[in-house]
XYZ file of N, CA, C and O in Angstrom:
420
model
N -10.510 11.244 -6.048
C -10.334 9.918 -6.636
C -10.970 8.890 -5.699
O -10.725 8.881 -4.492
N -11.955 7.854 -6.414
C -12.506 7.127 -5.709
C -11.810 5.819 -4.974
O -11.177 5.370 -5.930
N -11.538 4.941 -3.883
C -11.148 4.404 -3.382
C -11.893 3.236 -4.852
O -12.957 3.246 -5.471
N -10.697 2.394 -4.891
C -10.672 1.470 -6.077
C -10.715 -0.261 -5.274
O -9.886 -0.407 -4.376
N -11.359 -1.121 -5.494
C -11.342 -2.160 -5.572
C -10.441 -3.247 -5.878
O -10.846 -3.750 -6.926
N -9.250 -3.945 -5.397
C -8.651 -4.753 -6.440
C -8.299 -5.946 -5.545
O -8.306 -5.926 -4.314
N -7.905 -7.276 -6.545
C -7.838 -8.153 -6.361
C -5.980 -8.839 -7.183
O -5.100 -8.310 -7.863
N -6.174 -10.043 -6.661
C -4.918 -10.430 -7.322
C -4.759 -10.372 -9.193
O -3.712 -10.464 -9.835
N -6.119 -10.199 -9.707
C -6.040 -10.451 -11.085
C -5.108 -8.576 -11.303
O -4.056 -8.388 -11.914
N -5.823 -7.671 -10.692
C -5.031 -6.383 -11.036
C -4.467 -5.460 -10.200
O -4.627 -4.248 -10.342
N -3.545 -6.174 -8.978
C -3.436 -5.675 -8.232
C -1.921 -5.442 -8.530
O -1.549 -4.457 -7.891
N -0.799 -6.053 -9.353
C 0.116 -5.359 -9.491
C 0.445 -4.895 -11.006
O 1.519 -4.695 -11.574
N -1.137 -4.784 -11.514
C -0.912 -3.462 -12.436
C -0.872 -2.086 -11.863
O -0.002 -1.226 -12.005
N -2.028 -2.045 -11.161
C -2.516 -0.813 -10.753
C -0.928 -0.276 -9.640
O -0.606 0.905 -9.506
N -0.187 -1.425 -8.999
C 1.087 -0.926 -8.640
C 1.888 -0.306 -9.707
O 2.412 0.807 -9.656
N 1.934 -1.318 -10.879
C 2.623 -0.607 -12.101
C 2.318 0.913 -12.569
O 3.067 1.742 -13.086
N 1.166 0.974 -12.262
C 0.521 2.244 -13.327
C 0.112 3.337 -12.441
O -0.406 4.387 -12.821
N 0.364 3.036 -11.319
C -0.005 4.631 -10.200
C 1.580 4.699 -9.299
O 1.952 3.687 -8.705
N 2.227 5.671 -9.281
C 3.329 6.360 -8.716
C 3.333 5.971 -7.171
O 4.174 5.290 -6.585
N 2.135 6.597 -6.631
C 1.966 6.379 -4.953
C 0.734 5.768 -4.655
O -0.296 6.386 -4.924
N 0.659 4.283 -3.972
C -0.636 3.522 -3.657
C -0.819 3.529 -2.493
O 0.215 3.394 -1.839
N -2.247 3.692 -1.611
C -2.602 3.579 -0.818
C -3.218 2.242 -0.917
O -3.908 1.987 -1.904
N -2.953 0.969 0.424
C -3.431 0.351 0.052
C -4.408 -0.141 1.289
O -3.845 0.003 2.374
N -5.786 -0.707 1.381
C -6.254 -1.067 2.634
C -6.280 -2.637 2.252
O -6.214 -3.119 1.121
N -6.391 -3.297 3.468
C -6.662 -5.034 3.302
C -7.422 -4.847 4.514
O -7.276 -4.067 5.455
N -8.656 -6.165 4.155
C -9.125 -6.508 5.207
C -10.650 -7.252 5.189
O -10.998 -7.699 4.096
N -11.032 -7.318 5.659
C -12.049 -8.921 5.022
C -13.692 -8.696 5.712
O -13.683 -7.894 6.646
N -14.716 -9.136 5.466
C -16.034 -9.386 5.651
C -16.134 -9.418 6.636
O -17.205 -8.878 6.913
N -15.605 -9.776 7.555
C -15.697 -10.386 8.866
C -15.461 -9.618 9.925
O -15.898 -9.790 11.063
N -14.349 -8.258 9.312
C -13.384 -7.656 10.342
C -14.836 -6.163 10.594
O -15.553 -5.596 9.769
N -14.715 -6.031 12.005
C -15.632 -5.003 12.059
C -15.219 -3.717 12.039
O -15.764 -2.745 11.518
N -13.761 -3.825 12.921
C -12.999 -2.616 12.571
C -13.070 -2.070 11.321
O -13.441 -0.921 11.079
N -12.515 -3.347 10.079
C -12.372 -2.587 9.183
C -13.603 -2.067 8.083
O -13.250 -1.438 7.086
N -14.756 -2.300 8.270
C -16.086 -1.662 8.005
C -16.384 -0.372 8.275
O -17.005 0.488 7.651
N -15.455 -0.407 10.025
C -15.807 1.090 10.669
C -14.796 1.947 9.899
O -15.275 2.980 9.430
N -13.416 1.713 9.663
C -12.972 2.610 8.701
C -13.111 2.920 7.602
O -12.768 4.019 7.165
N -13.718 1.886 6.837
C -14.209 2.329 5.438
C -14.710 3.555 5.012
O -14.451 4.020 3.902
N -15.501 4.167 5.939
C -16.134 5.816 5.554
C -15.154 6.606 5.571
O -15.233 7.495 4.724
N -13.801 6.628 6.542
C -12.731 7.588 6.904
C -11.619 6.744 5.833
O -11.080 7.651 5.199
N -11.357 6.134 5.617
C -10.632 5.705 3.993
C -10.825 6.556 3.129
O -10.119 7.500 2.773
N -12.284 6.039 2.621
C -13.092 7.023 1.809
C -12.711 8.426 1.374
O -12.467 8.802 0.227
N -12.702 9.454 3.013
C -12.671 10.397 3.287
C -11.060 10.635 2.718
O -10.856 11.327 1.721
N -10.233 10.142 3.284
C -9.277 10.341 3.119
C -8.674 10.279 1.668
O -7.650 10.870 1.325
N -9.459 9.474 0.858
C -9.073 9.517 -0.983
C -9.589 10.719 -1.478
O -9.110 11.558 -2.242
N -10.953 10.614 -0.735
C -11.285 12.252 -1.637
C -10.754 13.592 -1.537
O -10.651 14.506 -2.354
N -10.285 13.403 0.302
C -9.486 14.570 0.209
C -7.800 14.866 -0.643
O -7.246 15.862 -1.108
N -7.423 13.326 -0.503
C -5.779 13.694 -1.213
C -6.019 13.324 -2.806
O -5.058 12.960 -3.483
N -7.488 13.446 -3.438
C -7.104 13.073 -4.737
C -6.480 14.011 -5.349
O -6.634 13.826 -6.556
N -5.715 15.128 -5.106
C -5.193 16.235 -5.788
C -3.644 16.004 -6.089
O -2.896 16.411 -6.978
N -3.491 15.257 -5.081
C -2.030 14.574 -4.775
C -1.622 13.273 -5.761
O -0.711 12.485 -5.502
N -2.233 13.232 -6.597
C -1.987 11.951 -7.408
C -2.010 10.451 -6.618
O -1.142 9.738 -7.122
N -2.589 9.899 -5.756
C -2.100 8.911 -4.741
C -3.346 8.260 -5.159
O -4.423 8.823 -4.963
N -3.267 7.043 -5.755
C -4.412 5.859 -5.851
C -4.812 4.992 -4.836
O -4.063 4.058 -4.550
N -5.927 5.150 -4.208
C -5.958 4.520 -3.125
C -6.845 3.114 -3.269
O -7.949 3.215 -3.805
N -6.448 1.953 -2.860
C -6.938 0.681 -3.102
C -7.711 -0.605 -1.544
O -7.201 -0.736 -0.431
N -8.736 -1.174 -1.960
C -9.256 -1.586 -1.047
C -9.092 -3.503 -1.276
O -9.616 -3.879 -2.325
N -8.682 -4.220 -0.734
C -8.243 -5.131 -0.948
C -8.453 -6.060 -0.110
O -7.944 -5.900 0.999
N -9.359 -7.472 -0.387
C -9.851 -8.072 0.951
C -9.145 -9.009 0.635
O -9.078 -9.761 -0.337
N -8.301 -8.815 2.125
C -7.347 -9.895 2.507
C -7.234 -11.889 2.414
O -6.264 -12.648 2.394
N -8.761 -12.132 2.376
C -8.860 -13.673 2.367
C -9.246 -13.818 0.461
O -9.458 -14.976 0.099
N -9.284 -13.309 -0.055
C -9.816 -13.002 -1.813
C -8.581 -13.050 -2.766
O -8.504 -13.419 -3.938
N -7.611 -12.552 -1.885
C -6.382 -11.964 -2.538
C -5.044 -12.013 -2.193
O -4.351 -10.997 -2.145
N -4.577 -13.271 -1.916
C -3.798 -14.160 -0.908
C -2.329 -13.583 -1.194
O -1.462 -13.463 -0.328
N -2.142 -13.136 -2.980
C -0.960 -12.713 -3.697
C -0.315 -11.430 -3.114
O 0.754 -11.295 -2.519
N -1.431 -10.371 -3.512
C -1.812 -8.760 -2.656
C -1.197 -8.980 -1.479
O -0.272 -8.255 -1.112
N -1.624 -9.965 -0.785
C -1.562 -10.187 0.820
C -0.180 -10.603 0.861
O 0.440 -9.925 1.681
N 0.244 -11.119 0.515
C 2.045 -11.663 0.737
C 2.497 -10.195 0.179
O 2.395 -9.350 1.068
N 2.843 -9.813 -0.731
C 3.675 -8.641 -0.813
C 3.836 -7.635 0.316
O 4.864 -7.029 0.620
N 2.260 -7.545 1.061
C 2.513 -6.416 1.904
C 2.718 -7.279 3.650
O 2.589 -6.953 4.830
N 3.028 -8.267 3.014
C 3.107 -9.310 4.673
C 2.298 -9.093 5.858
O 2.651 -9.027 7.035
N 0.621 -8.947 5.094
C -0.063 -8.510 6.267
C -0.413 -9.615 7.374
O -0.486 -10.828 7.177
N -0.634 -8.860 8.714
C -0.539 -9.449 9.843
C -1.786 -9.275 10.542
O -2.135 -10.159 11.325
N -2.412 -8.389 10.391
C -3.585 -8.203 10.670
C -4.470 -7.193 10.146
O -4.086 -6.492 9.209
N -5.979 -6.996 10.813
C -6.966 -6.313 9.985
C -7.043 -5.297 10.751
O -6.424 -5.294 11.815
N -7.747 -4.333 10.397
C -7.393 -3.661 9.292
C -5.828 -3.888 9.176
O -5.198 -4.389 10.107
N -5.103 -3.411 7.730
C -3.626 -3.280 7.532
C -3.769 -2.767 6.424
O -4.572 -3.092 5.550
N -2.735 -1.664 6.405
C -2.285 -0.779 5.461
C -1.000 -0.851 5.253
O -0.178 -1.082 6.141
N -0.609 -0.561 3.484
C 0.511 -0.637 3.095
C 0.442 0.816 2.413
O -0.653 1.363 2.278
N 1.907 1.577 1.886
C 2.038 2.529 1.113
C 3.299 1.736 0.144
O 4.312 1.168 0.552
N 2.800 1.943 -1.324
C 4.045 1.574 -2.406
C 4.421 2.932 -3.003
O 3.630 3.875 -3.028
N 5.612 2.983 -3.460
C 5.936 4.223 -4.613
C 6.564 3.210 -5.979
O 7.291 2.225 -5.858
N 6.188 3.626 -6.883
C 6.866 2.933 -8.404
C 6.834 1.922 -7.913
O 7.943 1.507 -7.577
N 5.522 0.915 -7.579
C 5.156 -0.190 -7.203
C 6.502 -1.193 -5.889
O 6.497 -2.395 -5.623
N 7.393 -0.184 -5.395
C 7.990 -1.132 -4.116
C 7.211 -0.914 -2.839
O 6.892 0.246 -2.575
N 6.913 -1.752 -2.128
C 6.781 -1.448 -0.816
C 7.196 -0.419 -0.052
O 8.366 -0.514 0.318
N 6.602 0.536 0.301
C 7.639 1.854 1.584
C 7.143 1.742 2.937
O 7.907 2.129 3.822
N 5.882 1.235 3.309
C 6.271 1.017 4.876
C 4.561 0.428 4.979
O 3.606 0.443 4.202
N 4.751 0.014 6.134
C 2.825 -0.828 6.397
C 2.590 -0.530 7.906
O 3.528 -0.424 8.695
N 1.424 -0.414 8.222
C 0.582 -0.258 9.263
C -0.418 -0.915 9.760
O -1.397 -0.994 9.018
N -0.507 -1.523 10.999
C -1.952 -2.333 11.669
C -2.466 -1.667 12.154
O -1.931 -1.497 13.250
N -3.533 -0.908 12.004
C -4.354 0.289 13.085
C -5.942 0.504 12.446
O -6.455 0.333 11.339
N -6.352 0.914 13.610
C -7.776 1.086 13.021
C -7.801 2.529 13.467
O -8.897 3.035 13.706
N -6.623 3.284 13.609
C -6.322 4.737 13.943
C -6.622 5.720 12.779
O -6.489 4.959 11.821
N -6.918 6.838 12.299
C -6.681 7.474 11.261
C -5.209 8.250 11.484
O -4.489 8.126 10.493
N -4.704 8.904 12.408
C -4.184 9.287 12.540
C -3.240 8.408 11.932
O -2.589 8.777 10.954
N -3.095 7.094 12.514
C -1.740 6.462 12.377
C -1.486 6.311 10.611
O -0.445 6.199 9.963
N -3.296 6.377 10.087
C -3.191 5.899 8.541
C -2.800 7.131 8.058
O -2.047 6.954 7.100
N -2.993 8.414 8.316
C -2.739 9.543 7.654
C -0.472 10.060 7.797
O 0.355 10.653 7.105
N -0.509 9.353 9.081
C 0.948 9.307 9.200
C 1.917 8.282 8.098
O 2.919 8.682 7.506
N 1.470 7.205 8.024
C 1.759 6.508 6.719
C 1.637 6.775 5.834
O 2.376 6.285 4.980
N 0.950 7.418 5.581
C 0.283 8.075 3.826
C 1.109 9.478 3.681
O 1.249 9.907 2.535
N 1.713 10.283 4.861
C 2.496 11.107 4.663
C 4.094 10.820 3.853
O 4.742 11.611 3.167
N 4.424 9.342 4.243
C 5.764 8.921 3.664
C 5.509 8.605 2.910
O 6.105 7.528 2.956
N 4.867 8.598 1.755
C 4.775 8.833 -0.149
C 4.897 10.476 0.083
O 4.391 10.843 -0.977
N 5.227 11.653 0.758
C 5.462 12.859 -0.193
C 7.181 12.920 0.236
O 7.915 13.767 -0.273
């Protein structure tokens, strides 16, 4: 499953309509989060078997997105289940993102 695009216009459908969201934030500017973009990537294609929608979300675009998951900095990752919040992450680690993404199973 391809890492998906969203913004405030459909960003809490796609909470509505996918079980477990991966979510990334993070903006034009941030270099870190450019450098993770390929290992994001990586990481949707490998768990698309797992049902888990994974979403890319730039933080200054999408101010709404951005309050729900009370991000604090860039890169930042959130995980939702049945669209609530379950826990968020600041890292430009994979490890740390693959440890978050473990608490949706």
């Amino acid at each position: 499953m391809p890492v998906t695009k969203a913004t405030d216009a459909d960003f809490q459908t796609l909470l509505e309509t996918n079980d477990k969201v991966v979510v990334k934030y993070y903006a034009d500017w941030c270099g870190n989060c450019r450098l993770f973009s390929p290992k994001f990537k990586r990481m949707a294609e490998a768990m698309q078997e797992q049902g888990i929608k994974f979403l890319d979300v730039n933080a200054e675009t999408s101010p709404e997105a951005r309050k729900l998951a009370s991000v604090t900095n860039l890169p930042f990752f959130a995980v939702f289940r049945n669209g609530e919040l379950l826990d968020t992450v600041a890292a430009s680690k994979e490890e740390a993102v693959a440890a978050l993404i473990s608490r949706l199973n």
